[in-house]
PDB file of C-alpha atoms in Angstrom:
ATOM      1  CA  UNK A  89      86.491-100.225 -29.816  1.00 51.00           C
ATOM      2  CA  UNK A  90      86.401 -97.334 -27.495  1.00 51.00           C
ATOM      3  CA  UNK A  91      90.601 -97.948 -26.371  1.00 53.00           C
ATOM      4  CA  UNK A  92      91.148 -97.572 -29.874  1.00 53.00           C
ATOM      5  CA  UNK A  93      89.254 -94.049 -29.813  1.00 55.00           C
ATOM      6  CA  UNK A  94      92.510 -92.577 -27.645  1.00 60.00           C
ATOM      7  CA  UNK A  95      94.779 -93.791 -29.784  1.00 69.00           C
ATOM      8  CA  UNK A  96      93.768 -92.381 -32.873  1.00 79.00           C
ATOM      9  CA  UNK A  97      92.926 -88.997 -31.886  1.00 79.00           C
ATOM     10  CA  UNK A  98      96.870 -88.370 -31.472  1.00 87.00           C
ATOM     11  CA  UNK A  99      97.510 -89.993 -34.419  1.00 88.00           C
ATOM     12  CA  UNK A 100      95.254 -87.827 -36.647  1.00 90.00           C
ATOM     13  CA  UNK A 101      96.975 -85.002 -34.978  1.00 90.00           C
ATOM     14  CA  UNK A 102     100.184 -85.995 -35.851  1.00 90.00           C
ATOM     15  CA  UNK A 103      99.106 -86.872 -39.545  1.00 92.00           C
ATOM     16  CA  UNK A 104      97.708 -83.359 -39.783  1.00 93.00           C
ATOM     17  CA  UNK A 105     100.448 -81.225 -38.597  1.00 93.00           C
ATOM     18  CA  UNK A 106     103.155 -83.814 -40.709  1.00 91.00           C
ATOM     19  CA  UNK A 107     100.550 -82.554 -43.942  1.00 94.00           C
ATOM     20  CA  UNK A 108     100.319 -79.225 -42.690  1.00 96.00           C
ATOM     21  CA  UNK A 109     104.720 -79.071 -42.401  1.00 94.00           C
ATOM     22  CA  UNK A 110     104.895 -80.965 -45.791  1.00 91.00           C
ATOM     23  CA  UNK A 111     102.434 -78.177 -47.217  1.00 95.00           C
ATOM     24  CA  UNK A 112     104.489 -75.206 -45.390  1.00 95.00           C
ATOM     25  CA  UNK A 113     107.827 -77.009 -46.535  1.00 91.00           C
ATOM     26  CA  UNK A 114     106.607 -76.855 -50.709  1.00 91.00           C
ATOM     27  CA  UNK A 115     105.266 -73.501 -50.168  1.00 95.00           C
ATOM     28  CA  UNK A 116     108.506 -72.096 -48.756  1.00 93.00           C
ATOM     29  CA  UNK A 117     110.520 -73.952 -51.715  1.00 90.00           C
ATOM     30  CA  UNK A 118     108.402 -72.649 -54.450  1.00 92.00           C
ATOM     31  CA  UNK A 119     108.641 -68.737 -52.711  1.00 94.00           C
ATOM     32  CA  UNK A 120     112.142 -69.275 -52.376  1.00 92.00           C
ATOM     33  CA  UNK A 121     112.428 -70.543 -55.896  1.00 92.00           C
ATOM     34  CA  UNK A 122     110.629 -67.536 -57.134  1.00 94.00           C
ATOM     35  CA  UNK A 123     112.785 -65.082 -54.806  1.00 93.00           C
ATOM     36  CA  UNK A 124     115.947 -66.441 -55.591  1.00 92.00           C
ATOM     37  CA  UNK A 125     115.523 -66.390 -59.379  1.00 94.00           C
ATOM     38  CA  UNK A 126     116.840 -62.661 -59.987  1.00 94.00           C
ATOM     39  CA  UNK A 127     119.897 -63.608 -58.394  1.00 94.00           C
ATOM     40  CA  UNK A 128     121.026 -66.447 -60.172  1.00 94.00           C
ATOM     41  CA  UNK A 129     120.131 -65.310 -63.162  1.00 95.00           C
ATOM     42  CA  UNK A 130     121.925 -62.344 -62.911  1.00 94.00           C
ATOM     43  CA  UNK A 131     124.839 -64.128 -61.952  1.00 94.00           C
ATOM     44  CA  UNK A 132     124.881 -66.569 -65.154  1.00 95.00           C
ATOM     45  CA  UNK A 133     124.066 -63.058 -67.455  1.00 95.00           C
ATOM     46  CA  UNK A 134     127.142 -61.385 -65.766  1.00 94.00           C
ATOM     47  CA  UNK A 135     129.311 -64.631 -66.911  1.00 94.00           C
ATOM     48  CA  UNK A 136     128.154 -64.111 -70.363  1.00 95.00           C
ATOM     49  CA  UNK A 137     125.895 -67.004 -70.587  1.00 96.00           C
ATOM     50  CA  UNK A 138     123.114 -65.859 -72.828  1.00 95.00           C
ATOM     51  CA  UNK A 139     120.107 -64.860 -71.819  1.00 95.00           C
ATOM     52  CA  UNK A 140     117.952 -67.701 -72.840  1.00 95.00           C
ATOM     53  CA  UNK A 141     120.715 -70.099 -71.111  1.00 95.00           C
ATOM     54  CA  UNK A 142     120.722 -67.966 -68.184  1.00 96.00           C
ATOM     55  CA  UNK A 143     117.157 -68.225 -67.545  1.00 95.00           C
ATOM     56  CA  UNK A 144     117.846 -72.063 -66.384  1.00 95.00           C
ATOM     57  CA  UNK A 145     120.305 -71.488 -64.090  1.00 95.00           C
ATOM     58  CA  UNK A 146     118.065 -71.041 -61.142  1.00 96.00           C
ATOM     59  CA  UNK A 147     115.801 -74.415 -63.147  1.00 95.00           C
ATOM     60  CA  UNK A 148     118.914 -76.566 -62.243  1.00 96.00           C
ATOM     61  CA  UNK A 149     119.561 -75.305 -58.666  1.00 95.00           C
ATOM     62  CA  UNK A 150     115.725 -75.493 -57.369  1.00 94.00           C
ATOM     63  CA  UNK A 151     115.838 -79.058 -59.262  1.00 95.00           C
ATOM     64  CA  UNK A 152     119.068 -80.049 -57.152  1.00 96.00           C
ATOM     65  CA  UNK A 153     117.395 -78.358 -53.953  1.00 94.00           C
ATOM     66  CA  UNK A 154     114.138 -80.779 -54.334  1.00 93.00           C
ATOM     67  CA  UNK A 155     116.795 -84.016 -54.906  1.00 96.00           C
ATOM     68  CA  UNK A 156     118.924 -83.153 -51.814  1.00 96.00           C
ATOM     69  CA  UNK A 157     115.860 -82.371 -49.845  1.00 94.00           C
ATOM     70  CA  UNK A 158     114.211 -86.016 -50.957  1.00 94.00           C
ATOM     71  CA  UNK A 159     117.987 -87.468 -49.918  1.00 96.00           C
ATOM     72  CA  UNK A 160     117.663 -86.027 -46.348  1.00 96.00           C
ATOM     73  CA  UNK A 161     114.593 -86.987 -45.695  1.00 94.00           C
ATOM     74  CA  UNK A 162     115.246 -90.730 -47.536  1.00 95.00           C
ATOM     75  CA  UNK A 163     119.017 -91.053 -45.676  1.00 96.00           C
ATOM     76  CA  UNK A 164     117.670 -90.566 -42.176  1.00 94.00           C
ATOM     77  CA  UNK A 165     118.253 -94.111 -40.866  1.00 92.00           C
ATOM     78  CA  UNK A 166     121.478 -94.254 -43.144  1.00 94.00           C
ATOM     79  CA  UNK A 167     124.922 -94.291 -41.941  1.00 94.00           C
ATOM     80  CA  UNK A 168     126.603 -91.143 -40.839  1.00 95.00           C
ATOM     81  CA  UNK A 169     128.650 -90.485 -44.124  1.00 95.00           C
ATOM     82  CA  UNK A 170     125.287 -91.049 -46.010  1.00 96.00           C
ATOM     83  CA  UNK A 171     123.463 -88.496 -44.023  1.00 96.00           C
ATOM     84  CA  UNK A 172     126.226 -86.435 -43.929  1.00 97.00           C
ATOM     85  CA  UNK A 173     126.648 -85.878 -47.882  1.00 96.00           C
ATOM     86  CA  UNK A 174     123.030 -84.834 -47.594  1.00 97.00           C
ATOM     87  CA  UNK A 175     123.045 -82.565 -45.169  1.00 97.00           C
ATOM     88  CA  UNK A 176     126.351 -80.772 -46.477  1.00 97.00           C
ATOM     89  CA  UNK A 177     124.590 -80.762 -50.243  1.00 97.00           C
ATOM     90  CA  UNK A 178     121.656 -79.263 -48.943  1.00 96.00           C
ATOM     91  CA  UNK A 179     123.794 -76.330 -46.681  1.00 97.00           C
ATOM     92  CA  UNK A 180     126.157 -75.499 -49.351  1.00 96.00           C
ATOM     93  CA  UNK A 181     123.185 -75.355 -52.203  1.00 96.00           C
ATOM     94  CA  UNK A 182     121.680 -73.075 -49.739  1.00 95.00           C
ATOM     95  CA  UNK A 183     124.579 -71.354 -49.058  1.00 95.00           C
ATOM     96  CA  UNK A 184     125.524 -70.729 -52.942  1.00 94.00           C
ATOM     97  CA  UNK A 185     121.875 -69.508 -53.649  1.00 94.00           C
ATOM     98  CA  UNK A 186     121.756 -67.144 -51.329  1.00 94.00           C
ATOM     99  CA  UNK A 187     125.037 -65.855 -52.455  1.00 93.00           C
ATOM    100  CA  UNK A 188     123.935 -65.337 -55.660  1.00 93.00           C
ATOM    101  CA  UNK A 189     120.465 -63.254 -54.021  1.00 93.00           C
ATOM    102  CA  UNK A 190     123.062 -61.247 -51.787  1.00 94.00           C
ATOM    103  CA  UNK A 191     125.387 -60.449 -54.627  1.00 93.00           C
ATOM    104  CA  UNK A 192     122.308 -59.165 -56.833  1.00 93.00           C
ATOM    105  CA  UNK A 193     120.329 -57.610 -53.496  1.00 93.00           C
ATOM    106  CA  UNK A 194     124.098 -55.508 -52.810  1.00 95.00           C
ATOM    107  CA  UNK A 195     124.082 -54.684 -56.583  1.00 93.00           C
ATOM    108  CA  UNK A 196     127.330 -56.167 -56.125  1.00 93.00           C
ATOM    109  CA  UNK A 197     129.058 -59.098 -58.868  1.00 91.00           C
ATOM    110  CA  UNK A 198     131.229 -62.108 -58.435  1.00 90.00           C
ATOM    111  CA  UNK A 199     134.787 -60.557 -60.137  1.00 93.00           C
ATOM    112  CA  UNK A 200     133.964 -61.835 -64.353  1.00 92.00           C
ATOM    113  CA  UNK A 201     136.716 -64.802 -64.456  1.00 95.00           C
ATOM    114  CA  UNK A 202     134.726 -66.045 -61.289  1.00 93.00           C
ATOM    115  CA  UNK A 203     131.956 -65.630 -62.448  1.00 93.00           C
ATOM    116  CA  UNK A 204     133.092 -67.749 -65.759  1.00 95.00           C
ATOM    117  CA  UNK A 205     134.639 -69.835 -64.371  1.00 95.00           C
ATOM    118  CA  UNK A 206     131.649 -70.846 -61.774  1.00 93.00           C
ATOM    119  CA  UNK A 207     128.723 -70.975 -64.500  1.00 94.00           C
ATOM    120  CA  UNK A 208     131.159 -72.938 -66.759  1.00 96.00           C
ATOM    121  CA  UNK A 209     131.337 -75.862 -63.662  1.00 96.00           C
ATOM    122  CA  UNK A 210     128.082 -75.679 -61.700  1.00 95.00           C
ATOM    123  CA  UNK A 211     125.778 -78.030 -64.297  1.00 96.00           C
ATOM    124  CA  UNK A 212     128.295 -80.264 -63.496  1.00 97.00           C
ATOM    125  CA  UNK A 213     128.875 -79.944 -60.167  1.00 96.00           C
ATOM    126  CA  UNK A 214     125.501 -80.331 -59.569  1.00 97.00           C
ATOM    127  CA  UNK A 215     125.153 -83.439 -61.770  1.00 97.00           C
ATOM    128  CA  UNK A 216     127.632 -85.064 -59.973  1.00 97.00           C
ATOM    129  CA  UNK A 217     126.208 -83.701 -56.579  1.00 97.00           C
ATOM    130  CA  UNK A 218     122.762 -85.355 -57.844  1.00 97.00           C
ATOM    131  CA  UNK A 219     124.621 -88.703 -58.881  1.00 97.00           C
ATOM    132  CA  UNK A 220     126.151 -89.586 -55.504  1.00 97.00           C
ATOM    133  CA  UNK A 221     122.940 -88.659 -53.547  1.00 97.00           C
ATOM    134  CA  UNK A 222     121.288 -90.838 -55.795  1.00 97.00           C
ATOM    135  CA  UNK A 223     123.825 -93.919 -55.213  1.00 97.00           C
ATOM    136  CA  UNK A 224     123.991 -93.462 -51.852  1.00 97.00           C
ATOM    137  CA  UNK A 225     119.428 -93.501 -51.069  1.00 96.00           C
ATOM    138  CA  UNK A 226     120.073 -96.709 -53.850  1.00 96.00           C
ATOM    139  CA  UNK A 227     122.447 -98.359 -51.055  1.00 95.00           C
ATOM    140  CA  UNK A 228     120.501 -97.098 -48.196  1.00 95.00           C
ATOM    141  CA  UNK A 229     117.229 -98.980 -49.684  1.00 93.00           C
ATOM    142  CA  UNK A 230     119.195-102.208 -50.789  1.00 94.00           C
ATOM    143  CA  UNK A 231     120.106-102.341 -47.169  1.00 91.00           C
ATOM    144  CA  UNK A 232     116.513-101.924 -45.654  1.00 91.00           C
ATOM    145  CA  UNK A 233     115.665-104.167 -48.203  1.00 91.00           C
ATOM    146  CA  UNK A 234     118.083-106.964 -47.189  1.00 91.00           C
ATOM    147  CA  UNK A 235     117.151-106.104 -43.441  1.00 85.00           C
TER     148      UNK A 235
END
């Protein structure tokens, strides 16, 4: 009994600091979710989207941001193109949200056509995005299952 003592010592240090990163991890997302709102929303009211409409904008980017984060961490023993597609999801959702905070932080807008023109595509973009993540942590667990 006492060599097993050692052993889990360690491991109830690793347990605590993986809960203690998971905990950090939501906290960041939800302050980031709340930070980046004004942003995004601005973005969709410059467009012309309503204002009601506009208000889920930033909705449908944190929900992407909490799929692509769930395909990372899901696609880590996947092939390279798998983990790949995650990683480059996650960098350019990143990437386009902070946009949107820079353009509103600048007082700054996207040109109006662009602007258009990117509310008009991004549900659908991000469906899509969403889609393939989802067939490719599908594959990834019909392989481990057939392991």
């Amino acid at each position: 009994m006492s060599e097993q003592q050692p052993a889990r010592g360690p491991r109830v240090l690793r347990v605590t600091a993986l809960v203690a990163v998971c905990a950090g991890v939501a906290a960041l997302a939800a302050a980031a979710f709340i930070f980046s709102y004004a942003g995004i929303h601005s973005v969709a009211l410059q467009a012309g989207v309503n204002s009601r409409l506009a208000r889920g904008y930033p909705f449908i980017l944190d929900v992407l941001l909490v799929i692509v984060l769930a395909a990372v961490l899901a696609l880590r023993g996947a092939g390279w193109p798998s983990k790949l597609l995650a990683w480059i999801s996650l960098i350019a959702l990143l990437a386009a949200a902070a946009g949107a905070d820079a353009l509103h932080a600048a007082h700054d807008k996207l040109p109006t056509r662009t602007a258009e023109i990117t509310v008009a595509i991004l549900p659908w973009a991000l469906v899509l995005i969403a889609f393939v993540l989802l067939m490719a942590m599908l594959r990834q667990a019909r392989l481990r299952r057939s392991q």
